[in-house]
Amino acid sequence: LAGFRYTRVDENFVFSSQGSEPFAQNNPQLAALDYKEDAENNLAGFQAGGDVWVSLCQGIRVGSEAKAGIYDNHYRLANRISTTPYAIQPPSLFEEFKKDQPAFITEGSVDLVADLFPSVSFRIGYEVLFLDNLVLAGDNFNQTSPYGNQGPRVPFVDDNGSLFYHGGHVGLEYVW
């Protein structure tokens, strides 16, 4: 098994807060802050792998498949902060980061296939997927206040995130 693969991972993170006291005596509006973060990973590259199948008896087979590849991750991270009332400084803040870096994806599965008819089979299995060197929204939440009351706000990017997905699947397979 070999070929080209494109994978996209998007994450969004929203943090909202609201004060409990009015901003000022002449302004009864409560102070509020909205922090929105968008992380987008576009991975494109070459993968290779293989599969092994064993026939248990006529019409029933068990198999395993594994693939791995190195990809170019073209990522984008955007942070948006807005505050109300606008008398608070800064009323808004926008940070954007873009970069290309190498990333890694590997996946594997184990399946049991039972033929129901010559072209229709029942398939059940378990699959794992691991992605490395991603920019993830939660890892890039900057906890420093944008108002300067905690010292200078230093923008940063953590682009070493990893994801691990796993789960079972069940379905019908049609082969022509």
Tab-separated table of C-alpha atoms in Angstrom:
chain	number	residue	atom	x	y	z
A	1	LEU	CA	0.000	0.000	0.000
A	2	ALA	CA	1.522	3.321	-1.048
A	3	GLY	CA	0.258	6.668	-2.176
A	4	PHE	CA	-0.448	10.314	-1.528
A	5	ARG	CA	-2.562	11.380	1.462
A	6	TYR	CA	-4.143	14.652	2.549
A	7	THR	CA	-5.427	15.076	6.112
A	8	ARG	CA	-6.929	18.172	7.686
A	9	VAL	CA	-7.311	18.754	11.438
A	10	ASP	CA	-9.214	21.845	12.604
A	11	GLU	CA	-9.830	22.882	16.197
A	12	ASN	CA	-11.656	25.845	17.676
A	13	PHE	CA	-11.405	27.053	21.258
A	14	VAL	CA	-13.612	29.751	22.816
A	15	PHE	CA	-13.138	31.308	26.256
A	16	SER	CA	-15.704	33.874	27.422
A	17	SER	CA	-15.791	35.733	30.708
A	18	GLN	CA	-18.006	38.405	32.210
A	19	GLY	CA	-17.412	40.614	35.245
A	20	SER	CA	-19.806	40.690	38.181
A	21	GLU	CA	-19.527	44.435	38.871
A	22	PRO	CA	-20.330	47.326	36.481
A	23	PHE	CA	-17.329	48.681	34.610
A	24	ALA	CA	-17.863	52.219	35.937
A	25	GLN	CA	-20.557	54.083	37.854
A	26	ASN	CA	-21.597	55.981	34.741
A	27	ASN	CA	-21.526	52.786	32.639
A	28	PRO	CA	-23.672	49.960	34.073
A	29	GLN	CA	-22.430	47.507	31.428
A	30	LEU	CA	-20.498	44.532	32.803
A	31	ALA	CA	-16.970	44.080	31.494
A	32	ALA	CA	-16.616	41.012	29.245
A	33	LEU	CA	-13.872	39.293	27.288
A	34	ASP	CA	-14.128	36.798	24.404
A	35	TYR	CA	-11.036	34.817	23.386
A	36	LYS	CA	-11.410	32.782	20.176
A	37	GLU	CA	-8.693	30.538	18.848
A	38	ASP	CA	-8.669	28.711	15.511
A	39	ALA	CA	-6.040	26.053	14.753
A	40	GLU	CA	-5.881	24.571	11.265
A	41	ASN	CA	-3.497	21.816	10.130
A	42	ASN	CA	-3.235	20.796	6.473
A	43	LEU	CA	-1.069	17.706	6.088
A	44	ALA	CA	-0.075	16.446	2.637
A	45	GLY	CA	2.488	13.820	1.808
A	46	PHE	CA	3.435	10.284	0.925
A	47	GLN	CA	2.495	7.206	2.937
A	48	ALA	CA	3.407	3.538	2.681
A	49	GLY	CA	2.281	0.398	4.429
A	50	GLY	CA	1.011	-3.092	4.011
A	51	ASP	CA	-1.658	-5.598	4.929
A	52	VAL	CA	-1.753	-9.263	5.874
A	53	TRP	CA	-4.831	-11.509	5.561
A	54	VAL	CA	-5.389	-15.065	6.750
A	55	SER	CA	-8.361	-17.154	5.707
A	56	LEU	CA	-9.789	-18.952	8.749
A	57	CYS	CA	-12.218	-20.990	6.659
A	58	GLN	CA	-14.039	-20.475	3.394
A	59	GLY	CA	-15.731	-17.054	3.510
A	60	ILE	CA	-14.177	-15.866	6.809
A	61	ARG	CA	-10.843	-14.062	6.993
A	62	VAL	CA	-8.954	-11.965	9.512
A	63	GLY	CA	-6.468	-9.280	8.594
A	64	SER	CA	-4.351	-6.391	9.705
A	65	GLU	CA	-3.288	-3.231	7.926
A	66	ALA	CA	-0.709	-0.566	8.824
A	67	LYS	CA	0.338	2.670	7.107
A	68	ALA	CA	2.749	5.465	8.023
A	69	GLY	CA	3.999	8.592	6.359
A	70	ILE	CA	5.813	11.887	6.699
A	71	TYR	CA	3.849	14.963	5.679
A	72	ASP	CA	4.218	18.692	5.195
A	73	ASN	CA	1.989	20.351	7.794
A	74	HIS	CA	0.985	23.802	6.575
A	75	TYR	CA	-0.610	25.172	9.732
A	76	ARG	CA	-2.393	28.380	10.667
A	77	LEU	CA	-3.147	29.589	14.197
A	78	ALA	CA	-5.344	32.648	14.792
A	79	ASN	CA	-6.138	34.270	18.164
A	80	ARG	CA	-8.905	36.874	18.467
A	81	ILE	CA	-9.624	38.758	21.681
A	82	SER	CA	-12.469	41.248	21.979
A	83	THR	CA	-13.632	43.127	25.057
A	84	THR	CA	-16.644	45.180	26.102
A	85	PRO	CA	-17.109	47.916	27.037
A	86	TYR	CA	-14.622	49.413	24.606
A	87	ALA	CA	-13.217	51.761	27.256
A	88	ILE	CA	-11.027	48.816	28.316
A	89	GLN	CA	-7.761	48.744	26.403
A	90	PRO	CA	-7.087	46.981	24.128
A	91	PRO	CA	-10.630	46.662	22.739
A	92	SER	CA	-9.460	43.895	20.410
A	93	LEU	CA	-6.366	41.881	19.618
A	94	PHE	CA	-5.576	39.671	16.619
A	95	GLU	CA	-2.585	37.335	16.319
A	96	GLU	CA	-1.947	35.019	13.374
A	97	PHE	CA	0.820	32.498	12.806
A	98	LYS	CA	1.504	30.410	9.681
A	99	LYS	CA	4.273	27.902	9.086
A	100	ASP	CA	5.222	24.697	7.277
A	101	GLN	CA	6.825	21.878	9.238
A	102	PRO	CA	7.241	18.106	8.950
A	103	ALA	CA	4.543	15.967	10.582
A	104	PHE	CA	3.924	12.252	11.034
A	105	ILE	CA	0.801	10.085	10.691
A	106	THR	CA	0.526	6.388	11.361
A	107	GLU	CA	-2.526	4.142	11.445
A	108	GLY	CA	-3.320	0.510	11.897
A	109	SER	CA	-6.356	-1.747	11.984
A	110	VAL	CA	-7.409	-5.310	12.669
A	111	ASP	CA	-10.486	-6.652	10.831
A	112	LEU	CA	-12.669	-9.725	10.591
A	113	VAL	CA	-14.526	-10.155	7.289
A	114	ALA	CA	-17.311	-12.684	6.682
A	115	ASP	CA	-18.693	-13.171	3.162
A	116	LEU	CA	-22.505	-13.040	3.063
A	117	PHE	CA	-22.796	-13.255	-0.744
A	118	PRO	CA	-20.145	-13.361	-3.481
A	119	SER	CA	-19.962	-9.537	-3.606
A	120	VAL	CA	-21.225	-8.565	-0.110
A	121	SER	CA	-19.330	-9.057	3.150
A	122	PHE	CA	-19.834	-8.161	6.802
A	123	ARG	CA	-16.817	-6.356	8.270
A	124	ILE	CA	-15.950	-5.617	11.906
A	125	GLY	CA	-12.701	-4.272	13.290
A	126	TYR	CA	-10.724	-1.853	15.399
A	127	GLU	CA	-8.580	1.043	14.175
A	128	VAL	CA	-5.970	3.396	15.673
A	129	LEU	CA	-4.699	6.695	14.231
A	130	PHE	CA	-1.789	8.774	15.583
A	131	LEU	CA	-0.830	12.265	14.351
A	132	ASP	CA	2.251	14.157	15.567
A	133	ASN	CA	3.654	17.719	15.219
A	134	LEU	CA	0.326	19.523	15.053
A	135	VAL	CA	-0.754	22.961	16.229
A	136	LEU	CA	-3.690	22.398	18.625
A	137	ALA	CA	-6.034	25.033	20.016
A	138	GLY	CA	-5.889	24.022	23.681
A	139	ASP	CA	-2.092	23.879	23.723
A	140	ASN	CA	-1.888	27.457	22.395
A	141	PHE	CA	-4.220	29.207	24.828
A	142	ASN	CA	-2.224	32.202	26.100
A	143	GLN	CA	-3.195	32.674	29.746
A	144	THR	CA	-1.479	36.076	30.072
A	145	SER	CA	-3.934	38.977	30.293
A	146	PRO	CA	-4.053	41.211	27.199
A	147	TYR	CA	-4.299	44.286	29.475
A	148	GLY	CA	-0.683	44.292	30.669
A	149	ASN	CA	-1.598	43.822	34.338
A	150	GLN	CA	0.327	40.506	34.493
A	151	GLY	CA	3.406	41.719	32.648
A	152	PRO	CA	3.917	41.783	28.895
A	153	ARG	CA	1.851	39.404	26.773
A	154	VAL	CA	4.252	37.273	24.743
A	155	PRO	CA	2.645	35.561	21.724
A	156	PHE	CA	3.743	31.952	21.238
A	157	VAL	CA	3.056	28.877	19.109
A	158	ASP	CA	3.229	25.300	20.382
A	159	ASP	CA	3.438	23.219	17.201
A	160	ASN	CA	4.418	19.905	18.808
A	161	GLY	CA	0.908	18.627	19.598
A	162	SER	CA	-0.159	15.015	19.161
A	163	LEU	CA	-3.527	13.328	18.648
A	164	PHE	CA	-4.456	9.688	19.176
A	165	TYR	CA	-7.784	8.354	17.929
A	166	HIS	CA	-9.042	4.796	18.259
A	167	GLY	CA	-12.302	2.945	17.919
A	168	GLY	CA	-14.258	0.109	16.444
A	169	HIS	CA	-16.138	-0.087	13.169
A	170	VAL	CA	-18.871	-2.325	11.805
A	171	GLY	CA	-20.332	-2.363	8.317
A	172	LEU	CA	-21.157	-4.016	5.036
A	173	GLU	CA	-18.630	-4.174	2.232
A	174	TYR	CA	-19.529	-4.404	-1.436
A	175	VAL	CA	-16.880	-5.623	-3.890
A	176	TRP	CA	-17.446	-5.695	-7.657
